[in-house]
Coordinates of N, CA and C in Angstrom, one line a residue:
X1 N 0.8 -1.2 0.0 CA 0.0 0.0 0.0 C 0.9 1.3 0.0
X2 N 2.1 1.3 0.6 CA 2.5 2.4 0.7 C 3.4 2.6 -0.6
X3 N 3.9 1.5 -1.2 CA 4.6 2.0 -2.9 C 3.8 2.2 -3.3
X4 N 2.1 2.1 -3.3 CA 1.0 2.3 -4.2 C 0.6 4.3 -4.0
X5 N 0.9 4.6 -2.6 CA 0.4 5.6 -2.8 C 1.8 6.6 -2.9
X6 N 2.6 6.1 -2.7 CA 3.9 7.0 -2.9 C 4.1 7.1 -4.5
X7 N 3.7 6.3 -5.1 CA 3.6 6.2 -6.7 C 2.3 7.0 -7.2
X8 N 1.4 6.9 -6.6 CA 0.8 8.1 -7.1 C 0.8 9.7 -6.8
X9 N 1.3 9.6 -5.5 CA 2.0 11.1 -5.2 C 3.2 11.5 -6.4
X10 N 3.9 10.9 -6.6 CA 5.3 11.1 -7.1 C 4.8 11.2 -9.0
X11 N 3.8 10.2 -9.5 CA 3.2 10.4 -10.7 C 2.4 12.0 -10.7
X12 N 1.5 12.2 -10.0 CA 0.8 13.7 -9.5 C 1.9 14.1 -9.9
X13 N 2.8 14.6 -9.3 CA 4.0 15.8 -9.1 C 4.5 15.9 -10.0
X14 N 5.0 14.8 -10.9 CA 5.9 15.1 -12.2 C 4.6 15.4 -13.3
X15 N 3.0 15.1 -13.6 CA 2.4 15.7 -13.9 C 2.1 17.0 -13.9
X16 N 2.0 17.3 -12.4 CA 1.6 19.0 -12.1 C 2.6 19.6 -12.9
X17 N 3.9 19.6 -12.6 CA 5.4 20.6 -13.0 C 5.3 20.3 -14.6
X18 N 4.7 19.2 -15.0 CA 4.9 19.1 -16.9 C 3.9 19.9 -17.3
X19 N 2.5 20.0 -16.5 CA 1.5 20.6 -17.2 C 1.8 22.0 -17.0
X20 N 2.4 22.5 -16.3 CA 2.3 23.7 -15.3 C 3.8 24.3 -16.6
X21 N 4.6 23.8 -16.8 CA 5.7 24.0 -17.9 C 4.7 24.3 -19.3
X22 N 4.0 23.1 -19.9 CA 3.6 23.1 -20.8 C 2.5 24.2 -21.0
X23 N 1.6 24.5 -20.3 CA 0.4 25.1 -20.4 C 0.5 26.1 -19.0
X24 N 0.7 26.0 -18.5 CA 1.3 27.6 -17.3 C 0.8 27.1 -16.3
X25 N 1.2 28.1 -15.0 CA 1.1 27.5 -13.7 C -0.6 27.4 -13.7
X26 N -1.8 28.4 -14.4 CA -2.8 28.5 -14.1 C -3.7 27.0 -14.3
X27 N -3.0 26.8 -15.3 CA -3.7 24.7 -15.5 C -3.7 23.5 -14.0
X28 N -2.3 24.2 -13.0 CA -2.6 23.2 -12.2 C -3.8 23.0 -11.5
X29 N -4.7 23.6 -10.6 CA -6.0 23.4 -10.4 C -7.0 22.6 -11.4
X30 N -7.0 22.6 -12.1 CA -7.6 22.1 -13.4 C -6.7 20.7 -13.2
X31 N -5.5 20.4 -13.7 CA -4.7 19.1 -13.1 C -5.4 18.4 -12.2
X32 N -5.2 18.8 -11.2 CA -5.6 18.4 -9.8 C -6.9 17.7 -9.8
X33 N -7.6 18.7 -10.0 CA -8.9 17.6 -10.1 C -8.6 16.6 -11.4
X34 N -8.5 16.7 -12.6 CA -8.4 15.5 -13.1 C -7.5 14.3 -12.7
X35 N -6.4 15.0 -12.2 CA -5.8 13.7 -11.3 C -6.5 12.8 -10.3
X36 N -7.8 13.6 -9.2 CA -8.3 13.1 -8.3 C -9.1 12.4 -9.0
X37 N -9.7 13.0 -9.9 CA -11.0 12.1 -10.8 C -10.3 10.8 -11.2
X38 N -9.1 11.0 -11.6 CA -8.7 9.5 -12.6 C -8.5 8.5 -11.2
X39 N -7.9 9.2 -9.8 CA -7.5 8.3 -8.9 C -8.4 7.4 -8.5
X40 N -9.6 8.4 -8.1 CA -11.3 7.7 -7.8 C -11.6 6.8 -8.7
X41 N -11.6 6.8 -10.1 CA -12.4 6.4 -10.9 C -11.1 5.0 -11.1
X42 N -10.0 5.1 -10.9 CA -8.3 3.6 -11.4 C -9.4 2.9 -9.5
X43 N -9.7 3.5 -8.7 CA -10.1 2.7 -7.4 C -11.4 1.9 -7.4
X44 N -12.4 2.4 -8.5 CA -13.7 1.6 -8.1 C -13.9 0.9 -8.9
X45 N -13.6 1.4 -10.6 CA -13.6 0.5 -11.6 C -13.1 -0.7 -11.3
X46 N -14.0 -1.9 -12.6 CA -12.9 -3.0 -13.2 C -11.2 -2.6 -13.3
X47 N -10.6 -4.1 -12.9 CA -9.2 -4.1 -13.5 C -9.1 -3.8 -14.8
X48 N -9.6 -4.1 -15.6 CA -9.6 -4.6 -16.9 C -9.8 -3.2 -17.4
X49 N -10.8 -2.4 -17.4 CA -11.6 -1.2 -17.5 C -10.2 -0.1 -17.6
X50 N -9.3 -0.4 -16.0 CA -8.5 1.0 -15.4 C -7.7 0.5 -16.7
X51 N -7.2 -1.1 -16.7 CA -5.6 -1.1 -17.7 C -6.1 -0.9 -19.3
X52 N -8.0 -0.6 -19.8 CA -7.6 -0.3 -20.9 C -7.6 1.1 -21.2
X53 N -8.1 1.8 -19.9 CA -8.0 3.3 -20.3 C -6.1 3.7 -20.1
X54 N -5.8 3.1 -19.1 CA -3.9 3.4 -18.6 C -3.3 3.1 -20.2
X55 N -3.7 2.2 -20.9 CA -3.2 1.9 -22.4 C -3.9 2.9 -23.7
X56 N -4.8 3.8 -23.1 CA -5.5 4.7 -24.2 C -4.6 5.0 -24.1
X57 N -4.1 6.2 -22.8 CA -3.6 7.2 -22.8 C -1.9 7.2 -22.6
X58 N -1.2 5.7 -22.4 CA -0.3 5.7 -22.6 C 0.3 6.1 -24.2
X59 N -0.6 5.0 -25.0 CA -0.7 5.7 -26.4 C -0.8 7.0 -26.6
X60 N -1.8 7.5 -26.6 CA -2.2 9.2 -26.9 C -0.9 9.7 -26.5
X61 N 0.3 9.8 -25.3 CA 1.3 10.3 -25.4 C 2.3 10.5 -26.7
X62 N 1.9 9.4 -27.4 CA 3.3 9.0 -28.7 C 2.7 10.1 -30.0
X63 N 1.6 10.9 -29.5 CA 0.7 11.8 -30.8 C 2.0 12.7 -31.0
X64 N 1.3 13.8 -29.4 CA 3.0 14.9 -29.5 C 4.3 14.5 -29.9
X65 N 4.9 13.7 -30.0 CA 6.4 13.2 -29.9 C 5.8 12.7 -31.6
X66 N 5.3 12.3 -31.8 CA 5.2 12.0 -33.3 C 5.1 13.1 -34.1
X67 N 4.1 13.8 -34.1 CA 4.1 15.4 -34.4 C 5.3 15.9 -34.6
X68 N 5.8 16.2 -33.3 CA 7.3 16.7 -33.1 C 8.3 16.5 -34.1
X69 N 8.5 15.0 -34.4 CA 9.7 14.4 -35.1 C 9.0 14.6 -36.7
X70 N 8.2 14.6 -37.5 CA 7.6 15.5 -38.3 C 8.1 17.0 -38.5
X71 N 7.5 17.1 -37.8 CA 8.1 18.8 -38.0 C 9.7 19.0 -37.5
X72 N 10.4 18.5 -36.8 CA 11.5 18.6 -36.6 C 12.9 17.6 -37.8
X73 N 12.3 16.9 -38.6 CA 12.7 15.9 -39.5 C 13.9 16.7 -40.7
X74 N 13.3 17.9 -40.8 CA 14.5 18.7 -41.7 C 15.3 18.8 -40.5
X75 N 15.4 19.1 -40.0 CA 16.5 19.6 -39.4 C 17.2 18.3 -38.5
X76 N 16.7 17.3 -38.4 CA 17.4 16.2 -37.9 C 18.2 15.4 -38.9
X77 N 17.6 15.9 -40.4 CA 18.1 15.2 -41.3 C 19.8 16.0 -41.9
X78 N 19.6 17.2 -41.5 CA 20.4 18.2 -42.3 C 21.7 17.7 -40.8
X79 N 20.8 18.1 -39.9 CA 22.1 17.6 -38.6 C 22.9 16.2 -38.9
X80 N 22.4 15.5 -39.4 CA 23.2 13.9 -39.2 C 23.6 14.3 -40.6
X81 N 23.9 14.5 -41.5 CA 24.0 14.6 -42.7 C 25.3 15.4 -42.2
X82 N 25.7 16.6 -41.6 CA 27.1 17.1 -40.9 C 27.2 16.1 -40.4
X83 N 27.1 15.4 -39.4 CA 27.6 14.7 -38.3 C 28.1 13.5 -39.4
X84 N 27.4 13.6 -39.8 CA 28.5 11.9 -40.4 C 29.1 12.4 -42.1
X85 N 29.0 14.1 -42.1 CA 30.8 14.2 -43.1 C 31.8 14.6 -42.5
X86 N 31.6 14.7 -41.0 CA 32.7 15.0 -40.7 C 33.2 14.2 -40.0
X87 N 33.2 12.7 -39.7 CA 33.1 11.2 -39.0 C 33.4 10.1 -40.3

């Protein structure tokens, strides 16, 4: 019980500080409660239920970072293209 709740303290926290980076300190309250909501709702639900929403949204993470490497693709390409004439 106690890695269980120290793990979601510690998940919270690196949440709060990414959203609070990404979208400004004003989004943490807004966080907050969606964090409580998802904690309540990972506690009453099915197993089955919590691990297929935990796998939506593990997915949904790889959108941004996909996006990213798209738009960042010239310039990763033009970078390695130096890096290996002068290697």
């Amino acid at each position: 019980a106690v890695f269980a709740f120290s793990t979601i303290i510690g998940w919270s926290y690196y949440g709060e500080r990414c959203a609070a980076y990404c979208l400004g300190t004003r989004i943490i309250p807004t966080y907050r409660a969606v964090w409580i909501t998802a904690v309540v709702i990972g506690a009453i639900f099915k197993l089955d239920l919590v691990w297929a929403f935990a796998d939506l949204f593990n997915g949904l993470m790889a959108i941004p970072n996909l996006v990213a490497l798209l738009l960042l693709s010239p310039v990763i390409f033009s970078e390695t293209r130096k890096f290996l004439a002068r290697h």
